[in-house]
């Protein structure tokens, strides 16, 4: 174990250190902006850079820590040395990933400290969902797992980095725009058809529309959809109420925990896949067989 | 040069072309529209990180520049030929996706190539490119980006001419420079040579 820590530090210290410096700068900028008292919700430019890094931090870890981890060994053919020691390949992988994951989690907690808006936002907000240590921790693990697995499959650093980036962006979009709203069934606010349903402050609106006589959401008829004020037309076509489905702001923390768990389980699955793949033995790739 | 460039870079060329195709085809679906938006927004960055940065860095890292620059084609025309072909390709793709972004793509490519020449390691050059490009992309307009890109390109050509001319530069007693072509290694390896220049002068 101690040997794996030493080896990992020795081989990856530059990328670890530079990422740590970057994360330190970004998080101090975010927190500094948080602590300023001046009102307003705009993001100053330095903090905007930090917010960018916060949004993309899992991708950075995946591309620059995860993807080259195994891919570089194959590419430079140092896997012959690395996996020809007392330590079996799967223990080598587990050790390295473990050390890197711990380091990444520390940085993730750092990155989740501030949100980059002027003035400290007490209480949760859907708009700042990602500015939380737990959520960042989940993303970092997911990125690392994707990177390691693609590195193992592609055996080529650049290719692995590109695939990691694409996959991470895809999963991240799916989580943020698709799944997140549905971790719990949405609550529904209902009002008479000619009035707008009122939604509690800070809630995230999931869907809105009209309810038919049976209390189920109804499809808006084409003739009404063209109107700017369709309420009367809807009422004439059998609509009784208007509704808004929303996630109240009190659920933010629970959803952040859920998002961490989703990412954690995904990452665990990917790590297990990588582990199994390396345990069942790496054969020379087709290109290497052809060369040999 | 066209054949060589295609042969060496076809994987990244084809992948980026597929990406561009995804961004151009009208899908009329919410999800794909969003993905198109992301591709449009990040395309110049992809060019910077995946086309520009590895161009020279990989040659140094895998030490294939010994081979590539030892041919009839001089290093300068090798570089200009490759850049011309690649610039044409990504400009075309950018024009298809978002004509206003050509300046950004040019800047990204120039930043990538220059950082590859300075850093000489692919992954590190990609990281440096991403950092510098994001900072410039936010602060510059498309025209200023194109101008700065051209300037950086001139700097790259000048540096490359110098590097290629003073290539196989070893230690004073004639042994080759040690492996690991980081700037510090090279500095250490050539320090004695440089000192001897002063002594001779």
PDB file of N, CA, C and O in Angstrom, chain A residues 22 45 48-49 52 63-64 68 72 75-76 156-158 161-162 165 169 173-174 177-178, chain B residues 31 34-35 38 41 49-50 54 58 61-62 121-123 126-127 130-131 134-135 138-139:
ATOM      1  N   UNK A  22      -4.397  24.892  -9.343  1.00  0.00           N
ATOM      2  CA  UNK A  22      -5.547  25.427 -10.077  1.00  0.00           C
ATOM      3  C   UNK A  22      -6.791  25.430  -9.194  1.00  0.00           C
ATOM      4  O   UNK A  22      -7.527  26.426  -9.119  1.00  0.00           O
ATOM      5  N   UNK A  45     -15.461  38.747 -13.402  1.00  0.00           N
ATOM      6  CA  UNK A  45     -14.747  37.917 -14.376  1.00  0.00           C
ATOM      7  C   UNK A  45     -13.829  36.857 -13.762  1.00  0.00           C
ATOM      8  O   UNK A  45     -13.906  35.698 -14.156  1.00  0.00           O
ATOM      9  N   UNK A  48     -15.741  34.148 -12.692  1.00  0.00           N
ATOM     10  CA  UNK A  48     -16.344  33.420 -13.810  1.00  0.00           C
ATOM     11  C   UNK A  48     -15.414  32.299 -14.281  1.00  0.00           C
ATOM     12  O   UNK A  48     -15.856  31.179 -14.567  1.00  0.00           O
ATOM     13  N   UNK A  49     -14.104  32.605 -14.344  1.00  0.00           N
ATOM     14  CA  UNK A  49     -13.142  31.543 -14.675  1.00  0.00           C
ATOM     15  C   UNK A  49     -13.267  30.387 -13.685  1.00  0.00           C
ATOM     16  O   UNK A  49     -13.255  29.210 -14.045  1.00  0.00           O
ATOM     17  N   UNK A  52     -16.274  28.366 -14.314  1.00  0.00           N
ATOM     18  CA  UNK A  52     -16.024  27.473 -15.457  1.00  0.00           C
ATOM     19  C   UNK A  52     -15.304  26.214 -14.995  1.00  0.00           C
ATOM     20  O   UNK A  52     -15.678  25.089 -15.352  1.00  0.00           O
ATOM     21  N   UNK A  63      -9.949  13.650 -17.867  1.00  0.00           N
ATOM     22  CA  UNK A  63      -9.068  13.741 -19.037  1.00  0.00           C
ATOM     23  C   UNK A  63      -7.598  13.681 -18.650  1.00  0.00           C
ATOM     24  O   UNK A  63      -6.804  13.041 -19.316  1.00  0.00           O
ATOM     25  N   UNK A  64      -7.237  14.395 -17.573  1.00  0.00           N
ATOM     26  CA  UNK A  64      -5.807  14.550 -17.307  1.00  0.00           C
ATOM     27  C   UNK A  64      -5.285  13.604 -16.225  1.00  0.00           C
ATOM     28  O   UNK A  64      -4.086  13.382 -16.145  1.00  0.00           O
ATOM     29  N   UNK A  68      -4.909   9.181 -19.050  1.00  0.00           N
ATOM     30  CA  UNK A  68      -3.528   8.746 -19.304  1.00  0.00           C
ATOM     31  C   UNK A  68      -3.047   7.645 -18.358  1.00  0.00           C
ATOM     32  O   UNK A  68      -2.009   7.064 -18.601  1.00  0.00           O
ATOM     33  N   UNK A  72      -1.225   5.618 -21.102  1.00  0.00           N
ATOM     34  CA  UNK A  72       0.190   5.961 -21.279  1.00  0.00           C
ATOM     35  C   UNK A  72       1.086   4.755 -21.065  1.00  0.00           C
ATOM     36  O   UNK A  72       2.104   4.602 -21.731  1.00  0.00           O
ATOM     37  N   UNK A  75       0.888   2.874 -24.196  1.00  0.00           N
ATOM     38  CA  UNK A  75       1.446   3.599 -25.325  1.00  0.00           C
ATOM     39  C   UNK A  75       2.978   3.609 -25.279  1.00  0.00           C
ATOM     40  O   UNK A  75       3.636   3.436 -26.304  1.00  0.00           O
ATOM     41  N   UNK A  76       3.511   3.797 -24.096  1.00  0.00           N
ATOM     42  CA  UNK A  76       4.975   3.847 -23.968  1.00  0.00           C
ATOM     43  C   UNK A  76       5.533   2.467 -23.654  1.00  0.00           C
ATOM     44  O   UNK A  76       6.724   2.321 -23.409  1.00  0.00           O
ATOM     45  N   UNK A 156      -4.568   4.338 -25.938  1.00  0.00           N
ATOM     46  CA  UNK A 156      -3.932   5.436 -26.659  1.00  0.00           C
ATOM     47  C   UNK A 156      -4.381   6.706 -25.957  1.00  0.00           C
ATOM     48  O   UNK A 156      -5.588   6.947 -25.822  1.00  0.00           O
ATOM     49  N   UNK A 157      -3.413   7.491 -25.483  1.00  0.00           N
ATOM     50  CA  UNK A 157      -3.760   8.584 -24.576  1.00  0.00           C
ATOM     51  C   UNK A 157      -4.745   9.576 -25.185  1.00  0.00           C
ATOM     52  O   UNK A 157      -5.781   9.885 -24.597  1.00  0.00           O
ATOM     53  N   UNK A 158      -4.397  10.060 -26.393  1.00  0.00           N
ATOM     54  CA  UNK A 158      -5.238  11.086 -27.015  1.00  0.00           C
ATOM     55  C   UNK A 158      -6.656  10.588 -27.227  1.00  0.00           C
ATOM     56  O   UNK A 158      -7.630  11.278 -26.905  1.00  0.00           O
ATOM     57  N   UNK A 161      -8.498  10.374 -24.023  1.00  0.00           N
ATOM     58  CA  UNK A 161      -8.895  11.693 -23.521  1.00  0.00           C
ATOM     59  C   UNK A 161     -10.132  12.195 -24.261  1.00  0.00           C
ATOM     60  O   UNK A 161     -11.059  12.731 -23.651  1.00  0.00           O
ATOM     61  N   UNK A 162     -10.135  12.025 -25.576  1.00  0.00           N
ATOM     62  CA  UNK A 162     -11.271  12.507 -26.364  1.00  0.00           C
ATOM     63  C   UNK A 162     -12.547  11.774 -25.966  1.00  0.00           C
ATOM     64  O   UNK A 162     -13.594  12.393 -25.754  1.00  0.00           O
ATOM     65  N   UNK A 165     -13.768  12.886 -22.545  1.00  0.00           N
ATOM     66  CA  UNK A 165     -14.424  14.192 -22.605  1.00  0.00           C
ATOM     67  C   UNK A 165     -15.851  14.048 -23.125  1.00  0.00           C
ATOM     68  O   UNK A 165     -16.814  14.545 -22.520  1.00  0.00           O
ATOM     69  N   UNK A 169     -19.174  14.719 -20.843  1.00  0.00           N
ATOM     70  CA  UNK A 169     -20.131  15.781 -21.187  1.00  0.00           C
ATOM     71  C   UNK A 169     -21.520  15.183 -21.373  1.00  0.00           C
ATOM     72  O   UNK A 169     -22.524  15.726 -20.893  1.00  0.00           O
ATOM     73  N   UNK A 173     -24.623  16.110 -18.929  1.00  0.00           N
ATOM     74  CA  UNK A 173     -25.826  16.742 -19.468  1.00  0.00           C
ATOM     75  C   UNK A 173     -27.060  15.927 -19.110  1.00  0.00           C
ATOM     76  O   UNK A 173     -28.101  16.471 -18.761  1.00  0.00           O
ATOM     77  N   UNK A 174     -26.924  14.611 -19.232  1.00  0.00           N
ATOM     78  CA  UNK A 174     -28.041  13.724 -18.918  1.00  0.00           C
ATOM     79  C   UNK A 174     -28.466  13.914 -17.467  1.00  0.00           C
ATOM     80  O   UNK A 174     -29.659  14.009 -17.159  1.00  0.00           O
ATOM     81  N   UNK A 177     -29.789  17.802 -16.948  1.00  0.00           N
ATOM     82  CA  UNK A 177     -30.977  18.251 -17.677  1.00  0.00           C
ATOM     83  C   UNK A 177     -32.056  17.177 -17.765  1.00  0.00           C
ATOM     84  O   UNK A 177     -33.205  17.479 -18.035  1.00  0.00           O
ATOM     85  N   UNK A 178     -31.685  15.925 -17.562  1.00  0.00           N
ATOM     86  CA  UNK A 178     -32.669  14.872 -17.727  1.00  0.00           C
ATOM     87  C   UNK A 178     -33.118  14.238 -16.421  1.00  0.00           C
ATOM     88  O   UNK A 178     -34.283  14.259 -16.067  1.00  0.00           O
TER      89      UNK A 178
ATOM     90  N   UNK B  31     -33.011  17.267 -27.191  1.00  0.00           N
ATOM     91  CA  UNK B  31     -31.723  16.786 -26.697  1.00  0.00           C
ATOM     92  C   UNK B  31     -30.598  17.080 -27.655  1.00  0.00           C
ATOM     93  O   UNK B  31     -29.561  17.603 -27.282  1.00  0.00           O
ATOM     94  N   UNK B  34     -29.504  20.595 -27.910  1.00  0.00           N
ATOM     95  CA  UNK B  34     -28.609  20.999 -26.831  1.00  0.00           C
ATOM     96  C   UNK B  34     -27.182  20.547 -27.090  1.00  0.00           C
ATOM     97  O   UNK B  34     -26.220  21.280 -26.863  1.00  0.00           O
ATOM     98  N   UNK B  35     -27.069  19.306 -27.583  1.00  0.00           N
ATOM     99  CA  UNK B  35     -25.728  18.797 -27.892  1.00  0.00           C
ATOM    100  C   UNK B  35     -25.105  19.648 -28.991  1.00  0.00           C
ATOM    101  O   UNK B  35     -23.918  19.989 -28.946  1.00  0.00           O
ATOM    102  N   UNK B  38     -23.740  22.737 -27.516  1.00  0.00           N
ATOM    103  CA  UNK B  38     -22.461  22.494 -26.832  1.00  0.00           C
ATOM    104  C   UNK B  38     -21.331  22.382 -27.847  1.00  0.00           C
ATOM    105  O   UNK B  38     -20.251  22.961 -27.676  1.00  0.00           O
ATOM    106  N   UNK B  41     -20.407  25.714 -29.259  1.00  0.00           N
ATOM    107  CA  UNK B  41     -19.748  26.542 -28.267  1.00  0.00           C
ATOM    108  C   UNK B  41     -18.303  26.112 -28.059  1.00  0.00           C
ATOM    109  O   UNK B  41     -17.408  26.915 -27.822  1.00  0.00           O
ATOM    110  N   UNK B  49      -7.233  21.955 -28.594  1.00  0.00           N
ATOM    111  CA  UNK B  49      -6.677  20.917 -27.724  1.00  0.00           C
ATOM    112  C   UNK B  49      -6.319  19.652 -28.509  1.00  0.00           C
ATOM    113  O   UNK B  49      -5.286  19.047 -28.259  1.00  0.00           O
ATOM    114  N   UNK B  50      -7.168  19.272 -29.465  1.00  0.00           N
ATOM    115  CA  UNK B  50      -6.934  17.977 -30.121  1.00  0.00           C
ATOM    116  C   UNK B  50      -6.228  18.086 -31.473  1.00  0.00           C
ATOM    117  O   UNK B  50      -5.717  17.102 -31.973  1.00  0.00           O
ATOM    118  N   UNK B  54      -1.215  18.521 -30.057  1.00  0.00           N
ATOM    119  CA  UNK B  54      -0.384  17.344 -30.321  1.00  0.00           C
ATOM    120  C   UNK B  54       0.493  17.457 -31.575  1.00  0.00           C
ATOM    121  O   UNK B  54       1.380  16.647 -31.754  1.00  0.00           O
ATOM    122  N   UNK B  58       3.659  15.768 -30.068  1.00  0.00           N
ATOM    123  CA  UNK B  58       3.788  14.325 -30.279  1.00  0.00           C
ATOM    124  C   UNK B  58       5.072  13.985 -31.015  1.00  0.00           C
ATOM    125  O   UNK B  58       5.705  12.965 -30.749  1.00  0.00           O
ATOM    126  N   UNK B  61       7.658  14.161 -28.366  1.00  0.00           N
ATOM    127  CA  UNK B  61       7.511  13.161 -27.314  1.00  0.00           C
ATOM    128  C   UNK B  61       7.897  11.773 -27.815  1.00  0.00           C
ATOM    129  O   UNK B  61       8.562  11.019 -27.117  1.00  0.00           O
ATOM    130  N   UNK B  62       7.469  11.446 -29.022  1.00  0.00           N
ATOM    131  CA  UNK B  62       7.775  10.110 -29.559  1.00  0.00           C
ATOM    132  C   UNK B  62       9.092  10.136 -30.327  1.00  0.00           C
ATOM    133  O   UNK B  62       9.471   9.125 -30.923  1.00  0.00           O
ATOM    134  N   UNK B 121       5.361  18.046 -24.577  1.00  0.00           N
ATOM    135  CA  UNK B 121       4.729  16.812 -24.087  1.00  0.00           C
ATOM    136  C   UNK B 121       3.248  16.942 -24.368  1.00  0.00           C
ATOM    137  O   UNK B 121       2.651  17.972 -24.078  1.00  0.00           O
ATOM    138  N   UNK B 122       2.668  15.880 -24.944  1.00  0.00           N
ATOM    139  CA  UNK B 122       1.314  16.027 -25.476  1.00  0.00           C
ATOM    140  C   UNK B 122       0.310  16.431 -24.410  1.00  0.00           C
ATOM    141  O   UNK B 122      -0.387  17.434 -24.553  1.00  0.00           O
ATOM    142  N   UNK B 123       0.230  15.625 -23.322  1.00  0.00           N
ATOM    143  CA  UNK B 123      -0.821  15.875 -22.337  1.00  0.00           C
ATOM    144  C   UNK B 123      -0.646  17.238 -21.673  1.00  0.00           C
ATOM    145  O   UNK B 123      -1.603  18.005 -21.515  1.00  0.00           O
ATOM    146  N   UNK B 126      -1.661  19.913 -24.013  1.00  0.00           N
ATOM    147  CA  UNK B 126      -3.117  20.017 -24.122  1.00  0.00           C
ATOM    148  C   UNK B 126      -3.690  20.802 -22.944  1.00  0.00           C
ATOM    149  O   UNK B 126      -4.566  21.658 -23.114  1.00  0.00           O
ATOM    150  N   UNK B 127      -3.178  20.511 -21.748  1.00  0.00           N
ATOM    151  CA  UNK B 127      -3.663  21.228 -20.562  1.00  0.00           C
ATOM    152  C   UNK B 127      -3.352  22.714 -20.675  1.00  0.00           C
ATOM    153  O   UNK B 127      -4.223  23.570 -20.446  1.00  0.00           O
ATOM    154  N   UNK B 130      -5.608  24.372 -23.191  1.00  0.00           N
ATOM    155  CA  UNK B 130      -6.977  24.571 -22.706  1.00  0.00           C
ATOM    156  C   UNK B 130      -7.046  25.806 -21.813  1.00  0.00           C
ATOM    157  O   UNK B 130      -7.926  26.661 -21.979  1.00  0.00           O
ATOM    158  N   UNK B 131      -6.095  25.922 -20.899  1.00  0.00           N
ATOM    159  CA  UNK B 131      -6.082  27.065 -19.975  1.00  0.00           C
ATOM    160  C   UNK B 131      -5.971  28.383 -20.734  1.00  0.00           C
ATOM    161  O   UNK B 131      -6.804  29.282 -20.577  1.00  0.00           O
ATOM    162  N   UNK B 134      -9.015  29.209 -23.131  1.00  0.00           N
ATOM    163  CA  UNK B 134     -10.243  29.658 -22.465  1.00  0.00           C
ATOM    164  C   UNK B 134     -10.095  31.112 -22.022  1.00  0.00           C
ATOM    165  O   UNK B 134     -10.992  31.941 -22.236  1.00  0.00           O
ATOM    166  N   UNK B 135      -8.923  31.432 -21.446  1.00  0.00           N
ATOM    167  CA  UNK B 135      -8.712  32.797 -20.989  1.00  0.00           C
ATOM    168  C   UNK B 135      -8.806  33.780 -22.152  1.00  0.00           C
ATOM    169  O   UNK B 135      -9.441  34.841 -22.041  1.00  0.00           O
ATOM    170  N   UNK B 138     -12.504  34.148 -23.861  1.00  0.00           N
ATOM    171  CA  UNK B 138     -13.503  34.937 -23.145  1.00  0.00           C
ATOM    172  C   UNK B 138     -13.262  36.431 -23.350  1.00  0.00           C
ATOM    173  O   UNK B 138     -14.190  37.213 -23.434  1.00  0.00           O
ATOM    174  N   UNK B 139     -11.989  36.803 -23.489  1.00  0.00           N
ATOM    175  CA  UNK B 139     -11.661  38.222 -23.482  1.00  0.00           C
ATOM    176  C   UNK B 139     -11.535  38.852 -24.862  1.00  0.00           C
ATOM    177  O   UNK B 139     -11.509  40.067 -24.974  1.00  0.00           O
TER     178      UNK B 139
END
